[in-house]
mmCIF file of C-alpha atoms in Angstrom:
data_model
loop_
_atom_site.group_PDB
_atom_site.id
_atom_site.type_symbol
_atom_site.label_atom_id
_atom_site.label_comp_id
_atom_site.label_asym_id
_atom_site.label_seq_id
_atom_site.Cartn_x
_atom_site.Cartn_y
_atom_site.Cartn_z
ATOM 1 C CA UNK T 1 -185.619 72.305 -314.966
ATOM 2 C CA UNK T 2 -188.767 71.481 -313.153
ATOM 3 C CA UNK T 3 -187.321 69.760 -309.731
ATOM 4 C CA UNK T 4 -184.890 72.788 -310.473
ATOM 5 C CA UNK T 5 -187.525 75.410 -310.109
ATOM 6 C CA UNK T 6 -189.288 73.486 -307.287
ATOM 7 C CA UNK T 7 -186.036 73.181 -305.387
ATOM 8 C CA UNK T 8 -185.621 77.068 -305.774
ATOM 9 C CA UNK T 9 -189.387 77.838 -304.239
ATOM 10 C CA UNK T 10 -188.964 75.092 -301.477
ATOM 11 C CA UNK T 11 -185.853 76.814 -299.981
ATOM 12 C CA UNK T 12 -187.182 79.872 -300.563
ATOM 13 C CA UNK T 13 -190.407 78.945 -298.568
ATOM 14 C CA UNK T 14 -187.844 77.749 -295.778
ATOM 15 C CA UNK T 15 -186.180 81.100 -295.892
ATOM 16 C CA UNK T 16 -189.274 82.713 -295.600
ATOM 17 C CA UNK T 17 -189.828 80.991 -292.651
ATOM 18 C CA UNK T 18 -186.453 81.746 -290.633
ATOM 19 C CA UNK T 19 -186.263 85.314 -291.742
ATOM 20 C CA UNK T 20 -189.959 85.017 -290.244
ATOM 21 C CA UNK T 21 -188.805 83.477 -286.869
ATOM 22 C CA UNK T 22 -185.569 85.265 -287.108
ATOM 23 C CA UNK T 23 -187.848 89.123 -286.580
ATOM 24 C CA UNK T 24 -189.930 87.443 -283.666
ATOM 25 C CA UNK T 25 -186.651 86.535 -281.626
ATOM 26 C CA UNK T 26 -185.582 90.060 -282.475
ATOM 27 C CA UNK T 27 -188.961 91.291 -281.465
ATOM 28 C CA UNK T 28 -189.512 89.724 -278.456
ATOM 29 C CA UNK T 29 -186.201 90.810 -277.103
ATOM 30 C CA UNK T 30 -186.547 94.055 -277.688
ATOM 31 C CA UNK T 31 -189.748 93.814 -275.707
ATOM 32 C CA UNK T 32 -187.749 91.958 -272.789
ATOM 33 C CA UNK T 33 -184.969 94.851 -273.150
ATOM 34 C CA UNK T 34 -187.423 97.724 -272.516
ATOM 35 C CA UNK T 35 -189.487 96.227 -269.796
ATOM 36 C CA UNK T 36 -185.359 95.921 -267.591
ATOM 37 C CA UNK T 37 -184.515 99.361 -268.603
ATOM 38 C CA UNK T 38 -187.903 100.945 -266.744
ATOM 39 C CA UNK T 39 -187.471 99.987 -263.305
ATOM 40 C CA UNK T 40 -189.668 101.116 -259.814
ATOM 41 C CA UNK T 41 -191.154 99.471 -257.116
ATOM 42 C CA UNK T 42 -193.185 101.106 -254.599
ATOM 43 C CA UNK T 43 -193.877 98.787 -251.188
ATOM 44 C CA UNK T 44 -195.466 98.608 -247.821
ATOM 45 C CA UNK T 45 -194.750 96.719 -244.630
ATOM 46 C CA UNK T 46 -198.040 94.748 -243.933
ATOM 47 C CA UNK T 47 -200.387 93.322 -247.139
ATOM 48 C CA UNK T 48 -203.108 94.865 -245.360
ATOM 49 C CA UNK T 49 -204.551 96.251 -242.256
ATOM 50 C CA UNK T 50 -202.600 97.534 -239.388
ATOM 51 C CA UNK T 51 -199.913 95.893 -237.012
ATOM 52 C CA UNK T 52 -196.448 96.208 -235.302
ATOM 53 C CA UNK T 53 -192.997 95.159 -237.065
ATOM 54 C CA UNK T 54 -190.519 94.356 -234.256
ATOM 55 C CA UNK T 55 -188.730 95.139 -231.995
ATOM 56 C CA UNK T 56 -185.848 93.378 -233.456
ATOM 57 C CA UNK T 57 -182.382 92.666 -231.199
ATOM 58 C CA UNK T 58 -180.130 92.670 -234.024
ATOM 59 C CA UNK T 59 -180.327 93.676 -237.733
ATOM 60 C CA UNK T 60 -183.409 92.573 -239.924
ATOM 61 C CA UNK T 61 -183.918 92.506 -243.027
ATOM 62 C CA UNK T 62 -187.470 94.074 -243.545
ATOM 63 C CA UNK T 63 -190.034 92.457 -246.217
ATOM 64 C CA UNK T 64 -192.325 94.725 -247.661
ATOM 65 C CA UNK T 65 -195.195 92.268 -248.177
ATOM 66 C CA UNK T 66 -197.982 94.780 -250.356
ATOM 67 C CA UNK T 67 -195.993 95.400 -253.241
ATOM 68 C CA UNK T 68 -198.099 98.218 -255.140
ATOM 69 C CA UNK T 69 -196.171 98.739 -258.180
ATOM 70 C CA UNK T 70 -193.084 96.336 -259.626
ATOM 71 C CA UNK T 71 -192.350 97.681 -263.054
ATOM 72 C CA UNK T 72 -188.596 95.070 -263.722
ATOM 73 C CA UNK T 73 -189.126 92.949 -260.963
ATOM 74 C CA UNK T 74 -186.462 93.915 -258.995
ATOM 75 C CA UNK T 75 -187.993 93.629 -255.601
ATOM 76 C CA UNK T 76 -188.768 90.638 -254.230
ATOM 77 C CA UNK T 77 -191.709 90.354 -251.980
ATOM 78 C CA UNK T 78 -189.960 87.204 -250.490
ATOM 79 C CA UNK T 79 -186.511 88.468 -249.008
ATOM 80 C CA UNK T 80 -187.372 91.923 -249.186
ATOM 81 C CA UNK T 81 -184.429 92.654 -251.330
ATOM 82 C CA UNK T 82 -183.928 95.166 -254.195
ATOM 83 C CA UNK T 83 -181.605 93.557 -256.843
ATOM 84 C CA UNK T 84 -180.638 96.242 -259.869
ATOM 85 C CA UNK T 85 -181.426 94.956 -263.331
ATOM 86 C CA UNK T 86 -179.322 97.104 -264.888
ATOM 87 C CA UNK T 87 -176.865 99.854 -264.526
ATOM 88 C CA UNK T 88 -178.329 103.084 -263.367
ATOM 89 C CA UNK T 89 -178.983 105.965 -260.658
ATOM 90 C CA UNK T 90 -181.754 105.008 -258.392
ATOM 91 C CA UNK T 91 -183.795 107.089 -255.392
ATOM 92 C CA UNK T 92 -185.250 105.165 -252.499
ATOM 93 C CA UNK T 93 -187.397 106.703 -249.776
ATOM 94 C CA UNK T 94 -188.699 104.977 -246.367
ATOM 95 C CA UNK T 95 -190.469 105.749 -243.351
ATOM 96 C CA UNK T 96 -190.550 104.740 -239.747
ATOM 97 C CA UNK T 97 -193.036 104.956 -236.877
ATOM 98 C CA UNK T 98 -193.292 103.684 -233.180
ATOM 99 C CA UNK T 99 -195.252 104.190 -230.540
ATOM 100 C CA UNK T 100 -195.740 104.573 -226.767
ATOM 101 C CA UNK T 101 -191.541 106.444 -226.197
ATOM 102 C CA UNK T 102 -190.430 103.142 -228.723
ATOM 103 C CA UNK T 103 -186.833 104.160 -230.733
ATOM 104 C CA UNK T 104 -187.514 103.345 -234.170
ATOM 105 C CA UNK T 105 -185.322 103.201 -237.114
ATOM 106 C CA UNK T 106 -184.391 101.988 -240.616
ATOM 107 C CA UNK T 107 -181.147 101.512 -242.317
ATOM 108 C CA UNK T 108 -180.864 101.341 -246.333
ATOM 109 C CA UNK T 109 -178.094 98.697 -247.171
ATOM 110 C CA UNK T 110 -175.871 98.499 -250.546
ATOM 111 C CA UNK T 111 -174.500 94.968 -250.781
ATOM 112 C CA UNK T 112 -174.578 94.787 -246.495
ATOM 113 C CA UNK T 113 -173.405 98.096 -246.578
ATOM 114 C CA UNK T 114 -174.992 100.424 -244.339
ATOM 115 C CA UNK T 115 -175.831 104.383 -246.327
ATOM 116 C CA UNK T 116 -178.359 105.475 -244.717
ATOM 117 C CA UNK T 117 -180.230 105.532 -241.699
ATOM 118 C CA UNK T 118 -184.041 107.059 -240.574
ATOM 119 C CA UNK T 119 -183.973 107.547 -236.826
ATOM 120 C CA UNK T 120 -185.720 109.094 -233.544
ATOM 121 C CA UNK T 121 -186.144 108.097 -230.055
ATOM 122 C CA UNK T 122 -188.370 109.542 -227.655
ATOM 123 C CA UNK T 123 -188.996 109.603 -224.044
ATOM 124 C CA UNK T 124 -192.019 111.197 -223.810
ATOM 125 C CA UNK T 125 -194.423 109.076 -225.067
ATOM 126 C CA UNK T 126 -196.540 109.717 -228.234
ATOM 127 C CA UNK T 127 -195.768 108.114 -231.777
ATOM 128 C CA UNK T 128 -191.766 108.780 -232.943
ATOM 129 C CA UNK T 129 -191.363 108.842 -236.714
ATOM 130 C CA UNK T 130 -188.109 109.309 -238.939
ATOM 131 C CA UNK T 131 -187.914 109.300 -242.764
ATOM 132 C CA UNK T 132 -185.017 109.573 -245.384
ATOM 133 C CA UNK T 133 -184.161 109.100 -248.854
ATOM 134 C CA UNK T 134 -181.115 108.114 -250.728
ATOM 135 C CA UNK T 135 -180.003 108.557 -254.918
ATOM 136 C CA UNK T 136 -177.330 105.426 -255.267
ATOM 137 C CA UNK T 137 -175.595 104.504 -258.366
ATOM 138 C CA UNK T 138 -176.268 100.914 -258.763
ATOM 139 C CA UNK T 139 -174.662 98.501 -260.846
ATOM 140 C CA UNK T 140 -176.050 94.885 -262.208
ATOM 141 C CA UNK T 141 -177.008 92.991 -259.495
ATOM 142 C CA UNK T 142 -176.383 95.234 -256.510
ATOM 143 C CA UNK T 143 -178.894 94.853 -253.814
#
């Protein structure tokens, strides 16, 4: 009856144990879980100071270097490319300026396809600028 009793206490130590582990794993992925569900990046061109970005003769992917805030991790600082953790609707904004009668512009892509574009050309001289903003539903793993 002893061993018996033993037996009984041993497994139910183990038990103890897994449940244990068991509301960790659960833990920890809820954590994971709400950190992909809250998603924004905010971005700038240069990681600091001032300089020029072009001109370019064909299309460029643009890599926004001075990453302020990456709450997901969908941007990468690398490529320069937004990639949508999860399902969702999401708002992006940009900005362009030249200089010296320069045309400047900006498209926003959606899996190479072009949505938006931020725009102006001047022949005057002085310092052309162009902003826009776009509100795209994205799925998993758009970009």
């Amino acid at each position: 009856m002893n061993q018996l009793k033993q037996l009984s206490e041993e497994q139910a130590g183990k038990l103890k144990t897994e449940l244990q582990n068991q509301r960790t794993e659960a833990n920890q992925m809820k954590q994971q879980q709400q950190h992909v569900t809250q998603v924004a990046f905010s971005a700038s061109l240069l990681d600091q100071g001032d300089g020029n970005t072009g001109p370019f003769n064909g299309h460029t992917t643009l890599i926004f270097k001075h990453v302020v805030t990456n709450i997901g991790n969908a941007y990468n600082k690398n490529t320069g490319i937004f990639t949508a953790p999860v399902r969702g609707v999401y708002h992006f904004d940009w900005k362009v300026l030249g200089r010296d009668s320069a045309s400047v512009g900006a498209f926003l892509f959606r899996n190479e396809e072009k949505i938006s574009l931020a725009y102006e050309s001047q022949s005057t001289g002085g310092w052309p600028s162009a902003s826009n903003g776009a509100s795209l539903l994205l799925e998993v793993g758009d970009q």
